[in-house]
Amino acid sequence: MANKNHYEGIVTVQRHIIEQQKLHPEATGAFTGVLDGIVLATKIIESQVRRAGLVDIIGAVGEVNVQGEIVQKLDRFANQAIIRSLGYRTSVGIIASEEDNEPRIIHPRTADARYIVLFDPLDGSSNIDVNISVGTIFSVLRIKDPDWDKDPVKALLQKGIEQQAAGYVIYGSSTLLAYTTGHGVHTFTLDPDIGAYVLREENVRMPENGKTYSVNEAYSGTFADGYRRYLEWTKQEKYSLRYIGTLVADFHRTLLRGGVFLYPPTKKDPSGKLRMLYEASPMAFLAEQAGGMATDGKVRILEKQPTKLHDRTPLIVGGRDEVQRVMNFVRE
Ligand code: AHG
Ligand code: MN
Ligand code: MN
């Protein structure tokens, strides 16, 4: 008897996005093109990540970026891959990257340009040299302001609840893509044999509780009292600590296994380290779409109004019960 064809009934991310579009009767297909551009860029990035150590892609460029962080060769490569691959999509008006000082206007005002793409091209880049998972994070907003090309920064300073889509890719033991367009979180695995992201799980749900906390506890000496009391409590309750230092990887584990990830304000980063538009906001959208929560300790991340392009925020994200508990400690 012939083997059942492994690829029979295969659902690629492209097909999935098209199906999702049917849930939006007003959709024109332009949005599908945006996500398609992001997907292509992540495949280009993944091919370089897989070659790290074989080609000259490991190490620093010798520059510091707008965030005051050392630019890795792979940061730059990933940034350019996304800019190029979105550059051909006429529906994208503005792109803004964690690595760049200013947003870029991709297409001067045309009737087609209706989306803004914000991204962290390579998350966890300090981990690349030591073979630990890195990722890419993206967030898609709609252009609302008719004069958007006069002031692109103003056009993109939107609250997280305005996001049209968000997602990430982990270049890990396998390459995995997770995305949401506001109808649940769906994950895909890159099949290297056919070069396509293949559906792994639809409507992923984040467990409401889970005895894992994830934080750079080395900084706890400079955390506010509430955070320190919470960390003491986790020891009494025999929680486990897991911290990778790549947000995408720490978030993904929390999504699947439950628990909580936190990056509180520290002495070094009094507003938190994570970037509102490229990291916190997309992760908050995904968390809520999977039944979880995301807050800065006081305010729901998705309701925070960003005030500048590279705004930072404290972040507590994870299963509902776990996030709620941290908030109870922090609010006291
Ligand atoms: P990036 O590599 O994009 O600059 O992001 C690094 C971020 C995030 O991925 C991670 O959660 C956090 O930095 C880790 O920071 P610490 O080293 O301060 O713990
Ligand atoms: Mn990052
Ligand atoms: Mn980065």
Tab-separated table of N, CA, C and O and ligand atoms in Angstrom, residues 75 98-99 120-125 279, ligand 3:
chain	number	residue	atom	x	y	z
A	75	ASP	N	22.187	41.458	13.208
A	75	ASP	CA	21.176	42.523	13.392
A	75	ASP	C	21.021	43.292	12.089
A	75	ASP	O	19.930	43.566	11.621
A	98	GLU	N	13.658	48.648	15.254
A	98	GLU	CA	14.400	48.881	16.494
A	98	GLU	C	15.826	49.350	16.204
A	98	GLU	O	16.428	50.058	17.006
A	99	GLU	N	16.370	48.967	15.070
A	99	GLU	CA	17.760	49.279	14.756
A	99	GLU	C	17.968	50.658	14.129
A	99	GLU	O	19.102	51.096	13.985
A	120	ASP	N	11.343	44.257	15.310
A	120	ASP	CA	12.636	43.992	15.950
A	120	ASP	C	13.251	42.904	15.071
A	120	ASP	O	12.844	41.749	15.138
A	121	PRO	N	14.193	43.285	14.190
A	121	PRO	CA	14.668	42.329	13.190
A	121	PRO	C	15.328	41.100	13.801
A	121	PRO	O	15.146	39.982	13.321
A	122	LEU	N	16.115	41.338	14.850
A	122	LEU	CA	16.774	40.206	15.487
A	122	LEU	C	16.712	40.405	16.991
A	122	LEU	O	17.402	41.250	17.544
A	123	ASP	N	15.846	39.631	17.608
A	123	ASP	CA	15.677	39.733	19.055
A	123	ASP	C	16.592	38.716	19.732
A	123	ASP	O	16.675	37.565	19.304
A	124	GLY	N	17.288	39.192	20.764
A	124	GLY	CA	18.209	38.295	21.483
A	124	GLY	C	19.544	38.207	20.771
A	124	GLY	O	20.247	37.197	20.870
A	125	SER	N	19.926	39.285	20.070
A	125	SER	CA	21.092	39.173	19.188
A	125	SER	C	22.394	38.892	19.941
A	125	SER	O	23.316	38.335	19.364
A	279	GLU	N	8.514	45.330	20.806
A	279	GLU	CA	8.583	44.121	21.641
A	279	GLU	C	7.325	43.959	22.496
A	279	GLU	O	6.593	42.972	22.354
B	3	MN	MN	16.855	43.412	18.234
